[in-house]
CSV table of C-alpha atoms and ligand atoms in Angstrom, one decimal:
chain,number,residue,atom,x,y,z
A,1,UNK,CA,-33.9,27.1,-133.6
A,2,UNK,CA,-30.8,29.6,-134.1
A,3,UNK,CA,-32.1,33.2,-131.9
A,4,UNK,CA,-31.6,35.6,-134.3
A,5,UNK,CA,-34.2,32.8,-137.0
A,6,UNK,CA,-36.7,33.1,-134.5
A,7,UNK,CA,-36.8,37.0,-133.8
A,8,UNK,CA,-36.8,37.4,-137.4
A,9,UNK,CA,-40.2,35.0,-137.7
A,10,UNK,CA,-41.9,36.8,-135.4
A,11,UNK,CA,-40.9,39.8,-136.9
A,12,UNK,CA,-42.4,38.5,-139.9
A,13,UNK,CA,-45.6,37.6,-137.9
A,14,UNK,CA,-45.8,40.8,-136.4
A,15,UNK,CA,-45.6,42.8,-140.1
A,16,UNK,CA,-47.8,40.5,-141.0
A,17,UNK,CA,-50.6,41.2,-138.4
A,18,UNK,CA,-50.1,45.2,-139.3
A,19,UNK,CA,-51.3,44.6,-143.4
A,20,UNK,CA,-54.4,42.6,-141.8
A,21,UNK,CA,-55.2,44.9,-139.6
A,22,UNK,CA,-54.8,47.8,-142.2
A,23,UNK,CA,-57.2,45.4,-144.2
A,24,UNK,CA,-59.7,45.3,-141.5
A,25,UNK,CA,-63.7,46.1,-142.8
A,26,UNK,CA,-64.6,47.3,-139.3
A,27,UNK,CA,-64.0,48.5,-136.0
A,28,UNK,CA,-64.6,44.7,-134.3
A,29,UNK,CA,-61.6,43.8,-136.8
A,30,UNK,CA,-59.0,46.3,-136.0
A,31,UNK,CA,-59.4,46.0,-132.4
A,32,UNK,CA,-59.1,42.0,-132.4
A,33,UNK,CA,-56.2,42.4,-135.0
A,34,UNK,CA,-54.4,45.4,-132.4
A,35,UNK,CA,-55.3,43.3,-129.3
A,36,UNK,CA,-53.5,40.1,-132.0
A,37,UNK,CA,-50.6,42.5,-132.1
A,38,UNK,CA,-50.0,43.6,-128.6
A,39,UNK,CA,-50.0,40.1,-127.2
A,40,UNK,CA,-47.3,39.2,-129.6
A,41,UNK,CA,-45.3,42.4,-129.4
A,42,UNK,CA,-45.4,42.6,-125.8
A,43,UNK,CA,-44.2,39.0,-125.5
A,44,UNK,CA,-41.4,39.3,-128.3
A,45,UNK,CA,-40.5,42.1,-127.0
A,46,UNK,CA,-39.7,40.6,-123.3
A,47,UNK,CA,-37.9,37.9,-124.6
A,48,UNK,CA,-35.3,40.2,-126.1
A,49,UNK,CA,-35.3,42.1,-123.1
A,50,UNK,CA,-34.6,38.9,-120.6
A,51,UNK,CA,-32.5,36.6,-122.5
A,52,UNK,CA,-31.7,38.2,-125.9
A,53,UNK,CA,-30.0,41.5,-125.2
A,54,UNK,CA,-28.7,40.6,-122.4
A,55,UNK,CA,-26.7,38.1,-124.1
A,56,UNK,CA,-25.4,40.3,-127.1
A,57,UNK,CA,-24.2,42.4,-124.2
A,58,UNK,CA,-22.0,40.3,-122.5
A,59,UNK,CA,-20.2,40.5,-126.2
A,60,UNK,CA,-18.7,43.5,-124.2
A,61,UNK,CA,-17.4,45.1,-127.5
A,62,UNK,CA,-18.3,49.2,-128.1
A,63,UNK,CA,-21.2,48.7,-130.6
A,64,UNK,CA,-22.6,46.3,-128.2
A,65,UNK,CA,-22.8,48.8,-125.7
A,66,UNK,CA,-23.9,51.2,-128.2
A,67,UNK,CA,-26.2,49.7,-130.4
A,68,UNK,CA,-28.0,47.5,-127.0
A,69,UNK,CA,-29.4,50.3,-124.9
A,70,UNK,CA,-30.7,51.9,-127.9
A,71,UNK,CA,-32.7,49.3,-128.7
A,72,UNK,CA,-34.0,48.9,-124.7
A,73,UNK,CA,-34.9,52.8,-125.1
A,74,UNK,CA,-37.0,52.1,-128.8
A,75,UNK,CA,-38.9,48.8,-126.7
A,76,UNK,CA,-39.7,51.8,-124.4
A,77,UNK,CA,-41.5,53.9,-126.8
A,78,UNK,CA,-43.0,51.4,-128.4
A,79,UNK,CA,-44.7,50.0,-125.2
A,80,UNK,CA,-46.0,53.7,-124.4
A,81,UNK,CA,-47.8,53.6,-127.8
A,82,UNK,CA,-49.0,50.3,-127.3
A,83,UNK,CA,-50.3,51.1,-123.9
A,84,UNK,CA,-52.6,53.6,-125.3
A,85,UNK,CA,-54.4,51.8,-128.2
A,86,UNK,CA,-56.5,50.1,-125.8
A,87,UNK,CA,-58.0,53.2,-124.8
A,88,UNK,CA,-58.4,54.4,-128.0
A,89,UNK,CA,-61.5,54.0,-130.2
A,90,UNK,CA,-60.9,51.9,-133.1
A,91,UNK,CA,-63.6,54.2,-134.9
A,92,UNK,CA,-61.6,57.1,-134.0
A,93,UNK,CA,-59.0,58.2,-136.2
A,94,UNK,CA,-56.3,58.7,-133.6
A,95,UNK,CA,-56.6,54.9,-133.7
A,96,UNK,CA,-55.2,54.7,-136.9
A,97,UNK,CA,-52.5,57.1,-136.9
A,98,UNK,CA,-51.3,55.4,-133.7
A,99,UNK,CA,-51.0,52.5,-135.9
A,100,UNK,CA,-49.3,54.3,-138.2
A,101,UNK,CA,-46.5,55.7,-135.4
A,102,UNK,CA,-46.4,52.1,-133.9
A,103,UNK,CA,-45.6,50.6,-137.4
A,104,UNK,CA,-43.4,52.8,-138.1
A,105,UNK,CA,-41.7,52.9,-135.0
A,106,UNK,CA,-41.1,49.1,-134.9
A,107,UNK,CA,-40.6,48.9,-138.4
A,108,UNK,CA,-37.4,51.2,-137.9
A,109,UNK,CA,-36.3,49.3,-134.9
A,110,UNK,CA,-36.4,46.0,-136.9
A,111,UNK,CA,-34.4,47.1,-139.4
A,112,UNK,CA,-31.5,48.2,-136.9
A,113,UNK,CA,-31.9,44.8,-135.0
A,114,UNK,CA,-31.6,42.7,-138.0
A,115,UNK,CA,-28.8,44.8,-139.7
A,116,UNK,CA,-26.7,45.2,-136.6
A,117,UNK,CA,-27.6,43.5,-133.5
A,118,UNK,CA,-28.3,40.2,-135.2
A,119,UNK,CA,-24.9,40.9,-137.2
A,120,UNK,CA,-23.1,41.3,-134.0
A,121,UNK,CA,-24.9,38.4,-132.1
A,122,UNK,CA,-23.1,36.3,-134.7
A,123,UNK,CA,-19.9,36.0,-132.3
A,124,UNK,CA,-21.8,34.3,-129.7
A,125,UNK,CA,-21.5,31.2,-131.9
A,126,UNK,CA,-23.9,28.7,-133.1
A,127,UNK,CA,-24.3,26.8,-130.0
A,128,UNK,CA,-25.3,29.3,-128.0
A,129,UNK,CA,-27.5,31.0,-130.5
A,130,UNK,CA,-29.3,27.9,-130.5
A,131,UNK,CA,-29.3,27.4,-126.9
A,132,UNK,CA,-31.1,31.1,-126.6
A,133,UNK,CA,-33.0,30.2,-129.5
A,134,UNK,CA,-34.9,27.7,-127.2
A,135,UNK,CA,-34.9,29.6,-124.5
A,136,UNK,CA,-37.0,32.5,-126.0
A,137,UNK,CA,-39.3,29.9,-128.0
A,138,UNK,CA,-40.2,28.4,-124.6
A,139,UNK,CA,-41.0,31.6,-123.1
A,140,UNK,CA,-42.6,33.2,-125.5
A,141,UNK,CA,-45.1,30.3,-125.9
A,142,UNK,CA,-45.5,30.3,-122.7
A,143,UNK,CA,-46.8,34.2,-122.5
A,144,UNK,CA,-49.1,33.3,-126.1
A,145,UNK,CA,-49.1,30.2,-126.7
A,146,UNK,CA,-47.9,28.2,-130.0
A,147,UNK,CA,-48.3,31.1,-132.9
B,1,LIG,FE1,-36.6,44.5,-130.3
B,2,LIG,FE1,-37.2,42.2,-132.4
């Protein structure tokens, strides 16, 4: 599968798992649906980080080394947030306006990776798109198994 198909998928997943977990009756629910999120995030998020950015790099033009640290730096915030939900009481309602900031925080990131990084990624050609493309499927399934 082409890279940039599959990082859009799981971004899919990903908003997704945020309107279930919105949804969520209780407590028990938005914990399982956050821990849901986590897993997938954390993993999506290191395969951009190993073999995806990395890649869009080596592109070497000025956006790429604009536009590619940028997005290291927002993976970095988002992990800090995601780092504290687990501590975090679902009945509490810090819990759900650190939702809200994660959301929101990946929700803006995914805009700029699909608008602009993806955009750029298109000069690494279709071969190699698909070559990363199974490169990132294998190792993400590997961190969560087959979603
Ligand atoms: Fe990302
Ligand atoms: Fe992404």
């Amino acid at each position: 599968m082409k890279a940039t198909d599959l990082l859009k998928r799981q971004h899919k997943d990903v908003r997704g798992l945020f309107r279930q977990v919105k949804k969520a009756s209780d407590a028990r629910g938005r914990r399982s649906g956050m821990n849901e999120i986590a897993a997938q995030l954390e993993a999506h998020m290191r395969i951009e980080e190993e073999i995806f950015y990395p890649a869009v790099q080596e592109i070497g033009t000025k956006k790429a080394d604009e536009i590619v640290p940028e997005a290291y730096e927002e993976h970095h915030v988002a992990s800090l947030v995601l780092g504290e939900l687990p501590s975090v009481d679902p009945k509490d309602e810090r819990f759900e306006a650190k939702m809200t900031v994660l959301e929101e925080l990946i929700e803006h990131h995914v805009e700029e990776e699909e608008k602009e990084l993806f955009k750029l990624a298109e000069k690494l050609g279709a071969e190699r798109l698909a070559e990363l493309g199974e490169e990132m499927k294998a190792a993400f399934e590997s961190q969560v198994g087959k979603r």
